XYZ file of N, CA, C and O in Angstrom:
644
model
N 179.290 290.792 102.775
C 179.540 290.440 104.164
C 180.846 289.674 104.248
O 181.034 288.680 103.546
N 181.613 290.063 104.976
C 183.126 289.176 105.528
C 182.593 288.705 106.872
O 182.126 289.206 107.895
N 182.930 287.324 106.310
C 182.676 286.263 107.635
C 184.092 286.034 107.898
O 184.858 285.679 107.002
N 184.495 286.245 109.208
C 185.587 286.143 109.926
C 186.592 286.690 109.461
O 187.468 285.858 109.226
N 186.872 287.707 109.220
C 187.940 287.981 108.499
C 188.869 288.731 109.494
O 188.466 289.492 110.374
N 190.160 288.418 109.242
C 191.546 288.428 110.068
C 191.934 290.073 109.876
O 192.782 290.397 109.045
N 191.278 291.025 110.672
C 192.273 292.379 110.306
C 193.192 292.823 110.542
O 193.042 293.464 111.582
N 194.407 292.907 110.097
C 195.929 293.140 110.780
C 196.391 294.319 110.569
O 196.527 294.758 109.427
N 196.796 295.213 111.990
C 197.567 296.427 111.596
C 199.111 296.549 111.351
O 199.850 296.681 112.327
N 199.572 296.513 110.209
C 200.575 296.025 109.484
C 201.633 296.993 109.958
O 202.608 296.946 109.209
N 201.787 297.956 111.063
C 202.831 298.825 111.373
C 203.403 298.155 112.623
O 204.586 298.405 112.854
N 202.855 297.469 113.337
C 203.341 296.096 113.940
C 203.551 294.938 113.551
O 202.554 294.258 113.307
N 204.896 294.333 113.368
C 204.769 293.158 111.948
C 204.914 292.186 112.919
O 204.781 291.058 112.446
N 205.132 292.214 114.070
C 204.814 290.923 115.160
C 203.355 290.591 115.617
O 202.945 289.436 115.728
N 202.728 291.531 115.832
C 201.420 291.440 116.420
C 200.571 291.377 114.983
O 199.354 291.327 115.160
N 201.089 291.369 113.327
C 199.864 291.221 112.685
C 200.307 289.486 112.198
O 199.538 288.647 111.727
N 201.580 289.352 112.457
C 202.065 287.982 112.460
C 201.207 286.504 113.128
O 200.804 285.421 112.704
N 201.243 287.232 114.359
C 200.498 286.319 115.460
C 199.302 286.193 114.961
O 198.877 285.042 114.868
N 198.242 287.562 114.405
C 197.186 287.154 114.467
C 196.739 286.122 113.502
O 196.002 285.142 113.613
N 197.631 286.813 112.196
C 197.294 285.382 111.041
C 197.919 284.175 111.807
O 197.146 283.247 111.569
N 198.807 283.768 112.512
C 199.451 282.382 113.002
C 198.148 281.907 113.701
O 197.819 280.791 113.299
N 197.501 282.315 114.421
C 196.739 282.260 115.324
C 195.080 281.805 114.251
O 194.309 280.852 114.359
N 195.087 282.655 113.562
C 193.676 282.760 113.467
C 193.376 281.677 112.086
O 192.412 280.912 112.116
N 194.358 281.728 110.854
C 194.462 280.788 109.854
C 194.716 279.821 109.861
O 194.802 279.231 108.784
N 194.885 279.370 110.678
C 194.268 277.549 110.638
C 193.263 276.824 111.333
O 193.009 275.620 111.365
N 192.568 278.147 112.071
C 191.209 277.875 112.971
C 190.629 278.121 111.476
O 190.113 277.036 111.207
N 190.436 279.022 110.312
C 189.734 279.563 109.124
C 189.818 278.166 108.792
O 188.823 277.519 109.118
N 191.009 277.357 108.071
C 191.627 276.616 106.985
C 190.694 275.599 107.110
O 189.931 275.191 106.235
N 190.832 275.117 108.553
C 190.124 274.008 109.179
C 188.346 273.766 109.007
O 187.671 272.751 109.182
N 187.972 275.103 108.609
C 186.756 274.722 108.627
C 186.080 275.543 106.726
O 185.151 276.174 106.222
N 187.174 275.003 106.463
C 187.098 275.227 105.114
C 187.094 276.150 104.497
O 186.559 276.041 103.393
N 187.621 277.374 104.845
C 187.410 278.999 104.299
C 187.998 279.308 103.139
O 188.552 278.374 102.559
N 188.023 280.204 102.718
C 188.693 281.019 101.807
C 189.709 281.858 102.438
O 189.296 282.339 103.493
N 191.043 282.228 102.101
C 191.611 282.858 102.660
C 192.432 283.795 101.897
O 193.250 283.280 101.135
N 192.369 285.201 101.959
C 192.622 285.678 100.889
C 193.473 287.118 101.241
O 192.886 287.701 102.153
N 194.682 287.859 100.788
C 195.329 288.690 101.191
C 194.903 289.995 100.434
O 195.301 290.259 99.299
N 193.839 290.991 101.353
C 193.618 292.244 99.900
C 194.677 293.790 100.601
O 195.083 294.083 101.726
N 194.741 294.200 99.742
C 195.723 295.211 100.242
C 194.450 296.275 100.925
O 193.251 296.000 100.868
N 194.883 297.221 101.410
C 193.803 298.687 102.395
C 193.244 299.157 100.979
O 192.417 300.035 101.226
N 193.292 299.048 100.223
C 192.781 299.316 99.322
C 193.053 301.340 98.755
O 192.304 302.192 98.277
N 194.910 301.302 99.280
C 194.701 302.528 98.854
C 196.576 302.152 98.045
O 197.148 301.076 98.221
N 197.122 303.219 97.292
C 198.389 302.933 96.876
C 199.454 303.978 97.876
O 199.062 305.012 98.417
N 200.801 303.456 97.959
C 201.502 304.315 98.345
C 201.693 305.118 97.262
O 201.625 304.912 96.051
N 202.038 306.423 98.170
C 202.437 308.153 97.413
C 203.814 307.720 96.857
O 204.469 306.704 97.087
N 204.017 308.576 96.217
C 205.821 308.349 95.933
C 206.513 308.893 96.810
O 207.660 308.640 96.442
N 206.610 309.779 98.210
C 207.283 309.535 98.970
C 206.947 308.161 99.988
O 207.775 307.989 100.882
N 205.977 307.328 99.928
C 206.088 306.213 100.531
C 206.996 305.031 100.000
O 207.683 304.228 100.631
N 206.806 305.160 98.781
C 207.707 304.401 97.765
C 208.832 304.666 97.968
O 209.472 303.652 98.246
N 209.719 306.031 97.966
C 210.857 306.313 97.987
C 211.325 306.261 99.572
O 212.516 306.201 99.875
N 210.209 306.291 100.601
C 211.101 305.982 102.141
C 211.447 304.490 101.638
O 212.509 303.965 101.972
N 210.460 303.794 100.779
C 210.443 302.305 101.769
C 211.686 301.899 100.498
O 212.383 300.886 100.555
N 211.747 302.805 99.528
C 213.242 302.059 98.805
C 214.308 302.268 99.432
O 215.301 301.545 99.503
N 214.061 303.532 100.022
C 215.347 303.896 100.776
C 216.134 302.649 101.521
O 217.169 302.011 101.331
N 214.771 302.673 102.723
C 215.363 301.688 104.040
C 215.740 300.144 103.058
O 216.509 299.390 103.654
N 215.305 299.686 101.764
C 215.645 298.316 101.437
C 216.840 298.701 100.768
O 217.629 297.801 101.057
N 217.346 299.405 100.142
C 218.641 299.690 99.251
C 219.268 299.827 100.014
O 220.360 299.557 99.515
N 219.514 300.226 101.553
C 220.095 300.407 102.655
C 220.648 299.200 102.869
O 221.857 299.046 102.691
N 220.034 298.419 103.182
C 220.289 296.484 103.237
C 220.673 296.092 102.112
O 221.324 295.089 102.405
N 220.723 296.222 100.790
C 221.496 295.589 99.829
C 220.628 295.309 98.858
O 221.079 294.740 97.864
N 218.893 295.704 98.923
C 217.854 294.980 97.831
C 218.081 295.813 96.557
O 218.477 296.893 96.994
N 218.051 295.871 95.519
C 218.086 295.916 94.282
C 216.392 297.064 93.951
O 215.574 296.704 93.105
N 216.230 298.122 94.631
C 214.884 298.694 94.682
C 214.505 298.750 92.970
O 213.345 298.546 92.612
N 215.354 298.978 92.193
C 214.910 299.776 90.962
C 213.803 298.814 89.959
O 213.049 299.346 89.144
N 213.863 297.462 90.169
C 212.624 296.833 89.633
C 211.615 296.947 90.388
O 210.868 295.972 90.304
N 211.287 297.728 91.087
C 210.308 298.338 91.755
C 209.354 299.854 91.689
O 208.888 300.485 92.637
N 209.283 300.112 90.411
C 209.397 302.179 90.368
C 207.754 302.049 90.839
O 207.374 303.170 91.177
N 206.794 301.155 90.951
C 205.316 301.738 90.889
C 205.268 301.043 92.501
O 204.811 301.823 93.337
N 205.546 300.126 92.855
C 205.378 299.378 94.680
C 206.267 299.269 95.259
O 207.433 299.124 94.891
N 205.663 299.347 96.622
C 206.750 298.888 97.660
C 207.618 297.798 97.192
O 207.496 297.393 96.036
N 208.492 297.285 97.999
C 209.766 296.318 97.691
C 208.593 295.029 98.767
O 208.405 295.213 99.970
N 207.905 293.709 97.907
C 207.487 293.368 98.541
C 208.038 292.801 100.068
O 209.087 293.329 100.438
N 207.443 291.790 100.983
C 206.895 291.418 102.103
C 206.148 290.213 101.810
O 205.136 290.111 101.116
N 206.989 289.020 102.636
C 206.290 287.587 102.396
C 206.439 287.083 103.776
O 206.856 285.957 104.044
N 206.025 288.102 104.761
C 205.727 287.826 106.298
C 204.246 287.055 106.097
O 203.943 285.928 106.487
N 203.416 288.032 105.358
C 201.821 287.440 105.750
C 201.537 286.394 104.760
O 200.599 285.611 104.911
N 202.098 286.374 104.044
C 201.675 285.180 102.772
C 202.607 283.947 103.367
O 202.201 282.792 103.238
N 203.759 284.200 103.968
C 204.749 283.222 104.752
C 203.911 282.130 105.894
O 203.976 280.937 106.189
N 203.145 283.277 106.292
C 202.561 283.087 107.409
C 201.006 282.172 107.393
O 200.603 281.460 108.312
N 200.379 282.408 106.210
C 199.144 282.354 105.560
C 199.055 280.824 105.266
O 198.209 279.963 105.507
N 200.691 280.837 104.437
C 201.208 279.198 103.772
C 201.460 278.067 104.875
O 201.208 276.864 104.800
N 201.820 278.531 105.537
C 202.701 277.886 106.916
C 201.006 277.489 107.755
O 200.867 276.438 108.381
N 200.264 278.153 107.663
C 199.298 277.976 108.642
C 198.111 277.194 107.278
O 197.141 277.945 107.367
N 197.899 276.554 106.602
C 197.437 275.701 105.789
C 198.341 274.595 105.729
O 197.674 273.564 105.809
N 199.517 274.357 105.627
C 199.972 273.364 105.280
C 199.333 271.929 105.415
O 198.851 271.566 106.488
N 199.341 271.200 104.404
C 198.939 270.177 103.959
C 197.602 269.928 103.585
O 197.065 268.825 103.488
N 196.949 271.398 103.316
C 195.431 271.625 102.195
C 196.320 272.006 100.832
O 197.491 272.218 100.519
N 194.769 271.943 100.129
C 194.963 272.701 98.831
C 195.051 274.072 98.737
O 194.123 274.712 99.231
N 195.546 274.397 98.451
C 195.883 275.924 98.605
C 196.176 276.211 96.759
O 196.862 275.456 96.071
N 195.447 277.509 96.226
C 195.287 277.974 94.725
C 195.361 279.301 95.504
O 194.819 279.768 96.506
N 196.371 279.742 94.500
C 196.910 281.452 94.490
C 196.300 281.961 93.612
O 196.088 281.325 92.580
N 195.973 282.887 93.727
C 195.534 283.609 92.589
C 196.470 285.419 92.315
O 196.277 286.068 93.342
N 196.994 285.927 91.682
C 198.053 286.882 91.896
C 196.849 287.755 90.991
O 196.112 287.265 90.135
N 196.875 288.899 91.355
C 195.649 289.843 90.824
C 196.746 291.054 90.522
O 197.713 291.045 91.284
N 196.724 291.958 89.645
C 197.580 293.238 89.330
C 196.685 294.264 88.707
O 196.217 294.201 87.571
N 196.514 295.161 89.535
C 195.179 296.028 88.380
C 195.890 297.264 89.215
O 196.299 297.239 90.376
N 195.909 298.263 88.342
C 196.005 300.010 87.895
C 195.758 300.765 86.333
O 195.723 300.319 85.186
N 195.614 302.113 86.919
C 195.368 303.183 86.037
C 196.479 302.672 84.975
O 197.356 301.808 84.953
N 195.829 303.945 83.863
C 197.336 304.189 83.076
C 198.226 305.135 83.335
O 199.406 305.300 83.025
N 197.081 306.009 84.256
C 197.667 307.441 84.611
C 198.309 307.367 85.969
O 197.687 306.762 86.843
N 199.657 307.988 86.305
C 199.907 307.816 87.617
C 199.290 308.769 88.687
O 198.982 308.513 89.851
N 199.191 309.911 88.002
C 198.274 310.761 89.046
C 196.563 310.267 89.257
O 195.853 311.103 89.816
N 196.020 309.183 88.904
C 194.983 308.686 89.278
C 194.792 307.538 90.568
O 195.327 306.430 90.539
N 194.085 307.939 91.487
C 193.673 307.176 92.509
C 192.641 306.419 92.579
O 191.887 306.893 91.729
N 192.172 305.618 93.014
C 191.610 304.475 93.404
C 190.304 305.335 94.080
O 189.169 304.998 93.744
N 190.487 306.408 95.000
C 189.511 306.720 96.100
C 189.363 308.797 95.062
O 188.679 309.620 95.671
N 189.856 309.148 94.044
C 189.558 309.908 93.371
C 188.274 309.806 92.145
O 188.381 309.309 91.024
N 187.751 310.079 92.411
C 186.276 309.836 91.437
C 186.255 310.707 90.137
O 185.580 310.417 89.149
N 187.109 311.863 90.246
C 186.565 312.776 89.606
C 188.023 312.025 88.048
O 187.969 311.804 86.838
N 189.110 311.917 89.184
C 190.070 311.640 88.589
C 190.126 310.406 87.598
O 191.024 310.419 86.757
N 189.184 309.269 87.628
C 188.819 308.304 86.952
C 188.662 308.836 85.632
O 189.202 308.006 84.901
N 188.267 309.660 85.014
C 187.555 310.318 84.032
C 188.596 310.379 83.028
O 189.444 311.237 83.274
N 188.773 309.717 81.971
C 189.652 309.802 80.911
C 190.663 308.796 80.556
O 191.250 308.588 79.493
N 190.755 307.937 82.278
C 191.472 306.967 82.408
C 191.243 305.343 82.234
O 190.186 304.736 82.402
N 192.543 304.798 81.846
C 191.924 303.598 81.621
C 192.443 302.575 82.329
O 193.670 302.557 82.231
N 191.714 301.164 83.436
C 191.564 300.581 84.452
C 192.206 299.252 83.906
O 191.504 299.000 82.926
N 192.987 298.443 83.989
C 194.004 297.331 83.460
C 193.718 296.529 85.138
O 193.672 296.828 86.331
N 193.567 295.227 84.127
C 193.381 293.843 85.327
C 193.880 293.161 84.975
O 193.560 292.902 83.815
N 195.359 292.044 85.728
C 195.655 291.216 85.696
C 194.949 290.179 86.202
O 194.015 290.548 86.915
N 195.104 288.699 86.049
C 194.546 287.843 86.709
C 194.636 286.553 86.420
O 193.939 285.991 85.575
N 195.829 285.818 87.368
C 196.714 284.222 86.907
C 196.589 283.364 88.318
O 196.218 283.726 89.434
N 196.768 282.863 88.125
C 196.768 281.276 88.973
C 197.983 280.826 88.799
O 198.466 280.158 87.885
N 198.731 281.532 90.393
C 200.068 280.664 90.570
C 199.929 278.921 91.007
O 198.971 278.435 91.609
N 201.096 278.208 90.547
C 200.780 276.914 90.589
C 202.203 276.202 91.289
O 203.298 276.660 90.963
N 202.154 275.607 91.797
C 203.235 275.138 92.495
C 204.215 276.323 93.234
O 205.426 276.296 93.015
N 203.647 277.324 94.088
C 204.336 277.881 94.571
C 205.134 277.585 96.037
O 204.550 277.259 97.070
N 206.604 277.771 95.900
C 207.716 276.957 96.678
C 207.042 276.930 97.867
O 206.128 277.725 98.083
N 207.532 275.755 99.003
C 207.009 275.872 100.322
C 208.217 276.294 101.033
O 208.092 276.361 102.256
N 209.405 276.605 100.519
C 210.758 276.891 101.399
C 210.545 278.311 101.495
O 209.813 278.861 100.671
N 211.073 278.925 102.360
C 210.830 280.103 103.239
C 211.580 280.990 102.077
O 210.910 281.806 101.445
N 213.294 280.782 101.743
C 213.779 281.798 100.727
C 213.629 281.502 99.250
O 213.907 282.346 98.398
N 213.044 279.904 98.867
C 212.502 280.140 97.441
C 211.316 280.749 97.225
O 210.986 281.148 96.107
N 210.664 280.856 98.162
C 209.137 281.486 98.496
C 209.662 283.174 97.830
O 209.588 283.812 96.780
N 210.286 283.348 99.436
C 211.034 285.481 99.110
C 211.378 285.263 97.750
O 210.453 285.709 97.071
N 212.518 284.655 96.833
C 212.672 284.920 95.494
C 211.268 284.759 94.653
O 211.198 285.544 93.707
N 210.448 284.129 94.774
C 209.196 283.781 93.823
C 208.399 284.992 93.933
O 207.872 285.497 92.942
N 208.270 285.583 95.366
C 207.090 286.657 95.584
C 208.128 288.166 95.008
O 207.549 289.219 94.741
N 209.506 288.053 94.901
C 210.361 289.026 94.219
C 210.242 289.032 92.657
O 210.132 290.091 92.038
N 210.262 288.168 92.225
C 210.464 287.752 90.812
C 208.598 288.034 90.460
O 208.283 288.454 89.347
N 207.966 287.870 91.080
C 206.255 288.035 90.908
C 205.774 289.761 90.649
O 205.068 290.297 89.795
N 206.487 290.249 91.755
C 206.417 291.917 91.492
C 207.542 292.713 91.178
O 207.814 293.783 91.724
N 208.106 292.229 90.392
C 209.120 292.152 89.364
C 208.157 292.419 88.024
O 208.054 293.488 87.422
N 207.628 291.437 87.787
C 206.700 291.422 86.721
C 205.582 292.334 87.220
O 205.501 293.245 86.396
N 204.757 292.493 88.111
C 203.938 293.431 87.868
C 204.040 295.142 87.646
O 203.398 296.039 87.100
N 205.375 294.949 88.503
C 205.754 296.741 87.881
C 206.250 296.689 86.456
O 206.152 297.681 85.733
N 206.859 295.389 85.974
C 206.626 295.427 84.102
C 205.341 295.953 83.613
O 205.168 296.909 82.857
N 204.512 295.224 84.129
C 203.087 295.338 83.454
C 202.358 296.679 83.801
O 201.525 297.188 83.052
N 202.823 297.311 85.247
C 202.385 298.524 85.390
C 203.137 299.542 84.595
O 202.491 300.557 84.334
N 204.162 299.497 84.227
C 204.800 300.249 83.511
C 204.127 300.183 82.046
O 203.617 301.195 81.565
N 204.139 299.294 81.545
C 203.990 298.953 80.032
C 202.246 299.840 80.084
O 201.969 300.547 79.115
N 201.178 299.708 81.283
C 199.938 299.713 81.214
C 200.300 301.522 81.111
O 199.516 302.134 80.385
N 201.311 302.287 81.721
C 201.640 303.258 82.031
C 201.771 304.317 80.705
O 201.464 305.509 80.690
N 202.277 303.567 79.694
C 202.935 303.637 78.406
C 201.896 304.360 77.752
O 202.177 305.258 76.958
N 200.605 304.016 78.042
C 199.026 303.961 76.691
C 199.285 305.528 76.959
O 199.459 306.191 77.982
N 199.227 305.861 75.413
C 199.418 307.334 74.988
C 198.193 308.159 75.629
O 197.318 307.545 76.239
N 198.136 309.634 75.477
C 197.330 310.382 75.795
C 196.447 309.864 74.759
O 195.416 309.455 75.293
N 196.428 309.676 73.179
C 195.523 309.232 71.990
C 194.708 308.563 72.456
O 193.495 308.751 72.362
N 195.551 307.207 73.335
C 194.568 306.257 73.042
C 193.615 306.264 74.425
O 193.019 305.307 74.919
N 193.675 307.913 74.974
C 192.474 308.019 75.995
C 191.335 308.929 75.668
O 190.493 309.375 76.447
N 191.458 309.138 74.311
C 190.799 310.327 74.066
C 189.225 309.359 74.285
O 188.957 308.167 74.137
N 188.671 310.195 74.575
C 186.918 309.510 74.044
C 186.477 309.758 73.137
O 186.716 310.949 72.937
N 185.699 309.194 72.058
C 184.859 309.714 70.993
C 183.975 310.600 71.185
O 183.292 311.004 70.244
């Protein structure tokens, strides 16, 4: 069961803005948990490649990026800003296949593959608006390392006994 939970349609980045401004510090206040999960599906590689497009367009550096979007620290900006002066514990989660043609919502496709979980506790993360953007850059920076490297595991080491 999700008690109160904030749903934002993220193709409006003003109106999913407001709602976290709005709604996360009525949560904070009465002691919640507050927590950012993605739709729970991955972009295709032409989603990947529009959304490198439009950032390499502006000057971002896409190529430490080959497995995700170029992040977005609107809602986590927004998330931080609307707690200020609680305790607030991050937790940064990174989990995928080894295989890239495997999906999340493919069942059949699971079969052979093997499921990698990150799971750290950021600690002193900046409260300034552009050391924040470099920290959440430099963060999935490292996870497309780790998706890559998870990417690496040979066909061998999927065989089953």
């Amino acid at each position: 069961l999700i008690d109160g939970a904030i749903f934002i349609h993220r193709a409006v980045r003003e109106q999913a803005l407001a709602a976290i401004g709005l709604k996360v510090p009525i949560a904070a206040a009465q002691g919640a948990v507050i927590g950012i999960f993605p739709d729970s599906s991955r972009p295709t590689a032409d989603a990947i490649a529009k959304n490198h497009a439009r950032h390499a367009a502006r000057g971002v550096d896409v190529s430490q990026f080959p497995h995700t979007l170029v992040p977005s620290s609107g809602g986590l900006a927004e998330i931080l800003d609307g707690v200020r002066g609680r305790r607030v514990v991050i937790i940064n989660i990174t989990a995928g296949f080894n295989r890239s043609d495997t999906r999340y919502g493919d069942i059949f496709g699971l079969v052979g593959s093997t499921y990698f979980f990150h799971m750290e506790v950021l600690k002193n993360f900046p409260a300034d608006l552009d050391e924040r953007r470099a920290a959440l850059i430099a963060l999935w920076a490292e996870k497309n390392r780790r998706l890559s490297a998870w990417k690496q595991v040979t066909s061998a080491d999927r065989e089953l006994p």
